[in-house]
mmCIF file of C-alpha atoms in Angstrom:
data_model
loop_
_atom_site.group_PDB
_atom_site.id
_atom_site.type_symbol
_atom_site.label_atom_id
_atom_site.label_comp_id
_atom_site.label_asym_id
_atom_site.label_seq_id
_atom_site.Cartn_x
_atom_site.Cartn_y
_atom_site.Cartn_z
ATOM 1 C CA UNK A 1 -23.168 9.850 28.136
ATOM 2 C CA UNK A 2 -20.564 9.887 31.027
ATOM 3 C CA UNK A 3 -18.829 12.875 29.297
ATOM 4 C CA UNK A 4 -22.129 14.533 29.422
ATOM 5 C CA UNK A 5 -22.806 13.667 32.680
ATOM 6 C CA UNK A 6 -19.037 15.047 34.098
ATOM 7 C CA UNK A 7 -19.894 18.221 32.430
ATOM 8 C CA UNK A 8 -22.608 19.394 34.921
ATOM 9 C CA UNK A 9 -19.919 19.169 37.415
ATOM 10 C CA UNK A 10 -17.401 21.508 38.326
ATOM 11 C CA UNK A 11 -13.864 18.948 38.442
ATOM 12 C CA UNK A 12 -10.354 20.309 37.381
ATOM 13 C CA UNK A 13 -9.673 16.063 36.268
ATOM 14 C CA UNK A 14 -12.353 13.542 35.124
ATOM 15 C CA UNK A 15 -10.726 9.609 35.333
ATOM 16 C CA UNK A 16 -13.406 7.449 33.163
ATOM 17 C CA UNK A 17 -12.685 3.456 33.199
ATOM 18 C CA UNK A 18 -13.197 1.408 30.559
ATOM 19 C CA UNK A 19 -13.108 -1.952 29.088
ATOM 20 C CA UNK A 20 -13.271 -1.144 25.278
ATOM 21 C CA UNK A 21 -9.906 -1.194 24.540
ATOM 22 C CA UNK A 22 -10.361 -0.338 20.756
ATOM 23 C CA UNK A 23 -12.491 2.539 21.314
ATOM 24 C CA UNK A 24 -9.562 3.801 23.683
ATOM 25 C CA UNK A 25 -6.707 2.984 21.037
ATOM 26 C CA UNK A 26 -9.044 4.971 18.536
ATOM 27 C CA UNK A 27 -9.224 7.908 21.111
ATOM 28 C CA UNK A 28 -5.959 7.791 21.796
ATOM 29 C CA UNK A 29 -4.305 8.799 18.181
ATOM 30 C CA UNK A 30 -3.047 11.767 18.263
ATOM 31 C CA UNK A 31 -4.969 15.217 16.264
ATOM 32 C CA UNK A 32 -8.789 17.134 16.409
ATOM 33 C CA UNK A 33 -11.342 15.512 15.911
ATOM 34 C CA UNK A 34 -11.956 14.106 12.235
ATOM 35 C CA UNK A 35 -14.871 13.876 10.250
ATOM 36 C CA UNK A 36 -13.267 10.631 8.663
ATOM 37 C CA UNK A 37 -13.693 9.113 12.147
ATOM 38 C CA UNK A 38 -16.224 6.475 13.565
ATOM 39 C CA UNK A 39 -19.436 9.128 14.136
ATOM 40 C CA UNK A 40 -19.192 8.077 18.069
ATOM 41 C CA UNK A 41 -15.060 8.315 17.981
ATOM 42 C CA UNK A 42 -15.889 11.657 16.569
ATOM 43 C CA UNK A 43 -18.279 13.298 18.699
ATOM 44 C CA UNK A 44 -16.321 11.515 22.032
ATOM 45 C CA UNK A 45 -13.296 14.115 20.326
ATOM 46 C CA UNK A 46 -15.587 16.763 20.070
ATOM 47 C CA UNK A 47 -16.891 16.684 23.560
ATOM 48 C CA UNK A 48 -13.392 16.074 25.061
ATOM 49 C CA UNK A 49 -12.087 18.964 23.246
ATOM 50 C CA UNK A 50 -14.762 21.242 24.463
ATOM 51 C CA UNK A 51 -14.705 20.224 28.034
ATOM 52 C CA UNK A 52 -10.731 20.932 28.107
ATOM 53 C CA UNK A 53 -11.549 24.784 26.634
ATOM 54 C CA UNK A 54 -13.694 24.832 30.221
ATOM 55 C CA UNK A 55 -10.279 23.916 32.064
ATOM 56 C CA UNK A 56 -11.724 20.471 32.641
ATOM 57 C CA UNK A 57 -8.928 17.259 31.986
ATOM 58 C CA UNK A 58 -10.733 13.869 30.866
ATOM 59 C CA UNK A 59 -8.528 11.097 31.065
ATOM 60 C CA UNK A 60 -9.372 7.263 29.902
ATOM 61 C CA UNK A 61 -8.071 4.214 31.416
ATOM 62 C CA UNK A 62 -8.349 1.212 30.396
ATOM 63 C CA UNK A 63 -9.809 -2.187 33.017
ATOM 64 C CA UNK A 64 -9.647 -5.456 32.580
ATOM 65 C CA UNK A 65 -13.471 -6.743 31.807
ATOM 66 C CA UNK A 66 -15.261 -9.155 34.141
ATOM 67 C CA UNK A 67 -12.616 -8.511 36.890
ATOM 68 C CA UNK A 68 -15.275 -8.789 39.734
ATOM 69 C CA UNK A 69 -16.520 -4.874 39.278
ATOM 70 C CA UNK A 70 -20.510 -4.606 40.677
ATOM 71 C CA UNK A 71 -23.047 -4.460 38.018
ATOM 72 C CA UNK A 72 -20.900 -5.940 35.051
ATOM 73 C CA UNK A 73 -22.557 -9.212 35.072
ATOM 74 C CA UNK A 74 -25.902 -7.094 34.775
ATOM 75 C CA UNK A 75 -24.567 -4.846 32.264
ATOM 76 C CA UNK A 76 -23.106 -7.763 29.880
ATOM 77 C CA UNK A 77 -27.054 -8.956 30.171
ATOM 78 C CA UNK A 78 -28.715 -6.045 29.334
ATOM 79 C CA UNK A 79 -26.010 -6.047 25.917
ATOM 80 C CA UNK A 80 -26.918 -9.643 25.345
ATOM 81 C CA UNK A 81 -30.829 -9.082 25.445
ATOM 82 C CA UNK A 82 -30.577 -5.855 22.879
ATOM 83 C CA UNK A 83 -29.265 -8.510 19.982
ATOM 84 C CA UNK A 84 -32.527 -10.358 20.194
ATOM 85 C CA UNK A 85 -34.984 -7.755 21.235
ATOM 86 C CA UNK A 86 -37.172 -6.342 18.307
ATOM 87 C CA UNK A 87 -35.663 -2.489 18.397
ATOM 88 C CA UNK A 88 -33.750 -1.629 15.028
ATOM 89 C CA UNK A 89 -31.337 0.613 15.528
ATOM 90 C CA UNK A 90 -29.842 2.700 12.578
ATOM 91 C CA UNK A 91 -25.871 2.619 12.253
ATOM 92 C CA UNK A 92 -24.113 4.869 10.143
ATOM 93 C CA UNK A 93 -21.641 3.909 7.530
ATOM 94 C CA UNK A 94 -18.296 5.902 8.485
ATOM 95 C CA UNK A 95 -16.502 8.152 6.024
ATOM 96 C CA UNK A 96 -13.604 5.675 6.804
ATOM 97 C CA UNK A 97 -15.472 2.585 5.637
ATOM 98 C CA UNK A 98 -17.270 3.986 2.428
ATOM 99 C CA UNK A 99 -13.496 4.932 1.492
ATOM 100 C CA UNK A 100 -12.575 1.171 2.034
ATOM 101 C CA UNK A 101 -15.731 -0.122 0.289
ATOM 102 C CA UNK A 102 -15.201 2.403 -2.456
ATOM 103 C CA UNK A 103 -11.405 1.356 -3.053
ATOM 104 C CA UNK A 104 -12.279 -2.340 -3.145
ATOM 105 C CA UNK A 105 -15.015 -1.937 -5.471
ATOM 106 C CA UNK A 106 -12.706 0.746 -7.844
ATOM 107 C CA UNK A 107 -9.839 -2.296 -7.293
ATOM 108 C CA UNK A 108 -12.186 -5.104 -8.355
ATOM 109 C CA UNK A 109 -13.736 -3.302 -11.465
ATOM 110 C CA UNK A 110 -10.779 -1.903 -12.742
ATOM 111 C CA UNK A 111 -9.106 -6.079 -12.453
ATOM 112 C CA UNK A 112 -12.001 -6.926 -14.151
ATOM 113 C CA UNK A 113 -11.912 -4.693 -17.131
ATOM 114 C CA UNK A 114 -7.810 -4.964 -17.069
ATOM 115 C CA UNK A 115 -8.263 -8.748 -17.623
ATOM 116 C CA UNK A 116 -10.679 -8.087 -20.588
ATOM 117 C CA UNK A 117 -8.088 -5.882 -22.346
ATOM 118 C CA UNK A 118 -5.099 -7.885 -21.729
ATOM 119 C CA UNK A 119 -7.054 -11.144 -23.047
ATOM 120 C CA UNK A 120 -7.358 -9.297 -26.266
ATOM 121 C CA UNK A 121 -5.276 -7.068 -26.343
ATOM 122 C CA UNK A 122 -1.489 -8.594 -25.247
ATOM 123 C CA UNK A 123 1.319 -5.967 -25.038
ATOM 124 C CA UNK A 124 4.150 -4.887 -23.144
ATOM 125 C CA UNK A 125 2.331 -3.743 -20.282
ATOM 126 C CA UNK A 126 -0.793 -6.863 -19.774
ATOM 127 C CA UNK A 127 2.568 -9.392 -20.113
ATOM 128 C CA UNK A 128 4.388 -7.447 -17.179
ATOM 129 C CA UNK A 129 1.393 -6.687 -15.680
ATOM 130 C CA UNK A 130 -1.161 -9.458 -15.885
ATOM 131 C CA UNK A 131 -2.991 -8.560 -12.779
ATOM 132 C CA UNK A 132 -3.768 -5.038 -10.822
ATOM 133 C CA UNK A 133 -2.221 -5.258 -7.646
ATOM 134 C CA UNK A 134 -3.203 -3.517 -4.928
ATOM 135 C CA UNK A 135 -0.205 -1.536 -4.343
ATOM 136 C CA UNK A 136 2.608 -0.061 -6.147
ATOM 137 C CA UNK A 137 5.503 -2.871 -7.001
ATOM 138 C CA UNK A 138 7.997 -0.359 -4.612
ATOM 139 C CA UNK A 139 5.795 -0.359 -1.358
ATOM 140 C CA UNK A 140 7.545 -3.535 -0.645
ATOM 141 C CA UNK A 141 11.315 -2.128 -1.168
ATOM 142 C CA UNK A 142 12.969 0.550 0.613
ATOM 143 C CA UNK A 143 14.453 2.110 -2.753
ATOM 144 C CA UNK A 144 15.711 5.407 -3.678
ATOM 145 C CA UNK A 145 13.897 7.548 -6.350
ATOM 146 C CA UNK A 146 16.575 6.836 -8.417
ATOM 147 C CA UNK A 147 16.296 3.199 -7.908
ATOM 148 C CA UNK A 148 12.695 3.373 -8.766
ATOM 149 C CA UNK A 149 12.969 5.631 -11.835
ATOM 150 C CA UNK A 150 15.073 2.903 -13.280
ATOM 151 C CA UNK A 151 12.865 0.429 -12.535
ATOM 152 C CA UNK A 152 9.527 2.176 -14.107
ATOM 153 C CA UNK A 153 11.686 3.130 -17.124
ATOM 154 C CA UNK A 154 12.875 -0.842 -17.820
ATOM 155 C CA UNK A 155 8.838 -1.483 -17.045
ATOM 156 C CA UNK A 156 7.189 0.566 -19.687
ATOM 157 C CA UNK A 157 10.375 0.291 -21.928
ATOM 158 C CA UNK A 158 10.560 4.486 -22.584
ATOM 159 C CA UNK A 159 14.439 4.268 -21.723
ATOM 160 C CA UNK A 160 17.656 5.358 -23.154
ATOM 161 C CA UNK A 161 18.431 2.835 -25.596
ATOM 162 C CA UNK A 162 19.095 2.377 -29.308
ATOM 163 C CA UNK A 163 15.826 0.582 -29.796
ATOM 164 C CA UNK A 164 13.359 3.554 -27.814
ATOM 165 C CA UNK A 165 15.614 6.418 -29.051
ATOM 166 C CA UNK A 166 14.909 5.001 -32.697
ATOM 167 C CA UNK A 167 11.654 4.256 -32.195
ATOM 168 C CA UNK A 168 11.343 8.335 -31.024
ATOM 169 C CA UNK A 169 13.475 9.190 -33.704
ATOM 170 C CA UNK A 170 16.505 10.563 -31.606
ATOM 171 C CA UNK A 171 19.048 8.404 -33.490
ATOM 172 C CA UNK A 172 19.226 7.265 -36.792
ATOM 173 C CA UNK A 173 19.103 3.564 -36.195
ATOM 174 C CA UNK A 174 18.304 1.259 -33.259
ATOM 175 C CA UNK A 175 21.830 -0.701 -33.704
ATOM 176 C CA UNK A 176 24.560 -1.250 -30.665
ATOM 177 C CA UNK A 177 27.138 0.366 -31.527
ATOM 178 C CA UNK A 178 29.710 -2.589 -30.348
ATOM 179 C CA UNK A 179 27.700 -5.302 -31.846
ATOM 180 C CA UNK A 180 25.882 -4.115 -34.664
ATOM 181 C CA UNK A 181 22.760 -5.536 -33.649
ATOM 182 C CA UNK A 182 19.488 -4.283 -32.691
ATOM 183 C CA UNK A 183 20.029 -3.123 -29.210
ATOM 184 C CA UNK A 184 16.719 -3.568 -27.086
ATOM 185 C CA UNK A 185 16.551 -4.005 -23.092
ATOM 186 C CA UNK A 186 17.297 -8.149 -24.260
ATOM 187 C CA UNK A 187 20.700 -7.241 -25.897
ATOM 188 C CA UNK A 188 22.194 -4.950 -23.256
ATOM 189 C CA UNK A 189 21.377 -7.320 -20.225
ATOM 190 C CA UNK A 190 21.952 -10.497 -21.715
ATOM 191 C CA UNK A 191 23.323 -10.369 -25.058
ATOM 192 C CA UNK A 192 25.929 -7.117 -26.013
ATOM 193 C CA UNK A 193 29.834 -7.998 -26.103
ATOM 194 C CA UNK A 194 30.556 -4.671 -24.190
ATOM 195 C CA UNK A 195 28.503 -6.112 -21.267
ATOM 196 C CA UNK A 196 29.648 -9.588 -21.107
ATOM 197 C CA UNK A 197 31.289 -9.706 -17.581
ATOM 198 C CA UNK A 198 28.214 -7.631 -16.006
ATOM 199 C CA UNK A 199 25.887 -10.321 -17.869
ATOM 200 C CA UNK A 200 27.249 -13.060 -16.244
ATOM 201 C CA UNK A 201 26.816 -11.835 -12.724
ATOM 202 C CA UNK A 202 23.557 -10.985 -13.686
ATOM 203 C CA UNK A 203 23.067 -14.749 -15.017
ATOM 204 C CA UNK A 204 24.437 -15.766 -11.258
ATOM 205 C CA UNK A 205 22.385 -13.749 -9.247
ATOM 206 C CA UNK A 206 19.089 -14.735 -10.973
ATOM 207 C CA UNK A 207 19.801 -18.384 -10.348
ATOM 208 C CA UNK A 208 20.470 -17.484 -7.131
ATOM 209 C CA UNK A 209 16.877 -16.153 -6.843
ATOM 210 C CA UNK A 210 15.910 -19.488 -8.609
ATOM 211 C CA UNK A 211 14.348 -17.843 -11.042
ATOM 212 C CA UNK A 212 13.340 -20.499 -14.311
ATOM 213 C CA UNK A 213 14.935 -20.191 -17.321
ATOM 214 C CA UNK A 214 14.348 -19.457 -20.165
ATOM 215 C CA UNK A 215 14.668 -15.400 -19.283
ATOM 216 C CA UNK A 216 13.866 -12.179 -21.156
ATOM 217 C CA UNK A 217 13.651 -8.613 -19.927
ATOM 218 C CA UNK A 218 9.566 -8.928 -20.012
ATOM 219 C CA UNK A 219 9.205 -12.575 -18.154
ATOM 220 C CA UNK A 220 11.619 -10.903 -15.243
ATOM 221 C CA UNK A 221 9.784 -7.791 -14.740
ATOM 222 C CA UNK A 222 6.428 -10.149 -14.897
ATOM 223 C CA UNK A 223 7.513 -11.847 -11.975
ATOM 224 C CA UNK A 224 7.207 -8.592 -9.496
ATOM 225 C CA UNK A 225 9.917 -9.625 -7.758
ATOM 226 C CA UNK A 226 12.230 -7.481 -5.488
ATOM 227 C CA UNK A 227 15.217 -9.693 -5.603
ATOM 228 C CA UNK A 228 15.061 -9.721 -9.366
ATOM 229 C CA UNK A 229 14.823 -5.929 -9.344
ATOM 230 C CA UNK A 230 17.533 -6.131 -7.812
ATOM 231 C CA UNK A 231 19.560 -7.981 -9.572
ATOM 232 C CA UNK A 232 18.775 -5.861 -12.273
ATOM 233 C CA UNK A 233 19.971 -2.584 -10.841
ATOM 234 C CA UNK A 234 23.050 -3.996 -10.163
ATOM 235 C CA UNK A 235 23.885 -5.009 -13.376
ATOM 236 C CA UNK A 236 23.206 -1.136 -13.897
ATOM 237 C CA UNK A 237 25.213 -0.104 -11.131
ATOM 238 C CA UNK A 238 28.127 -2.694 -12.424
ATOM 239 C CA UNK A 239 27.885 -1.625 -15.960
ATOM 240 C CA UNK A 240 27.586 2.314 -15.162
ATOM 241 C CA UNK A 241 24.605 2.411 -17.597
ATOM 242 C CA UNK A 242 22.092 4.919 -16.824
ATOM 243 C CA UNK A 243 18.927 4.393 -18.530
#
């Protein structure tokens, strides 16, 4: 309404105080006006935007509320009294939160049915993966594609070893060619002869992590966590195996 009202006069600058501090924060991110904005957020853009094509400047500030500023008291009163007075008032529901309601219920039906699977169906991926988080396992590591990539590849198991590239039928057999023995993730982190010293230090820094024995490939990647993906590339790094 005060926009509206500044508009029927001719002023280069318009200074409008306010108390709301969130509705100013939300005003104050940068970009047009967005349809996925709060409806009033929105059309407070919108008018903005179309006074400054008419070479007139609004400019919030932000006040401290109750700081002794005539009227307040009444105006707080006036707020109170519309909570219990008998006028409904129709709100809309934001682009912004339908997205958010949407998401949660997509995130909670998708657990649900992932939980029904993996109770009957137990594989690779419901022992890794037993819930659906609600981000990526990466959002909470700085990483480098290539650092990820490795990662995902251990994780689903599609990876350049004997075992996968047998399974694919790339080689003939799915046997180490040190050990003679059948060389899955299990064998080249923890068990191959080649690999012994870069086992070890693997061994060390999982127990640094305190991470409970007994181990396997699938418990660690199970346990989502960054420390032991970390521990993992290293033995990669250490052992110049690219998977």
């Amino acid at each position: 309404m005060t926009l509206l009202y500044v508009a029927e006069f001719d002023f280069a600058h318009i200074i409008i105080l306010s108390d709301s501090l969130a509705v100013l924060k939300s005003l104050s991110k940068y970009g047009p006006p967005n349809i996925q904005d709060c409806p009033y957020i929105y059309k407070i853009k919108h008018i903005k935007q179309n006074l400054l094509t008419k070479g007139i400047n609004v400019h919030f500030i932000w006040i401290k509320a109750h700081a002794g500023f005539e009227h307040n008291e009444y105006v707080d009163l006036l707020a109170k009294e519309s909570v219990s007075s008998d006028t409904s008032i129709l709100h809309k529901i934001t682009l912004t939160d339908s997205i958010i309601s949407f998401k949660s219920t997509l995130h909670r039906e998708w657990s649900h049915q992932w939980k029904e699977y993996s109770f009957v169906n137990q594989n690779r991926y419901s022992l890794i993966q037993p819930d659906i988080p609600k981000f990526p396992w990466y959002k909470a590591c700085r990483a480098s594609r290539k650092y990820i990539t490795s990662i995902i590849r251990v994780r689903f198991g599609h990876a350049c070893y004997p075992k996968h590239l047998f399974k694919i039928q790339v080689l003939d057999n799915d046997k180490c060619e040190h050990c003679e023995e059948e060389s899955d993730l299990d064998h080249i982190f923890f068990g191959c002869s080649k690999n012994t010293i870069y086992s070890s230090k693997l061994i060390n820094d999982l127990l640094k992590c305190k991470v409970a024995t007994p181990w396997n490939i699938l418990y660690l990647l199970s346990l989502g966590s960054v420390d032991v993906y970390n521990s993992l590339i290293n033995f990669l790094k250490d052992s110049k195996l690219s998977l």
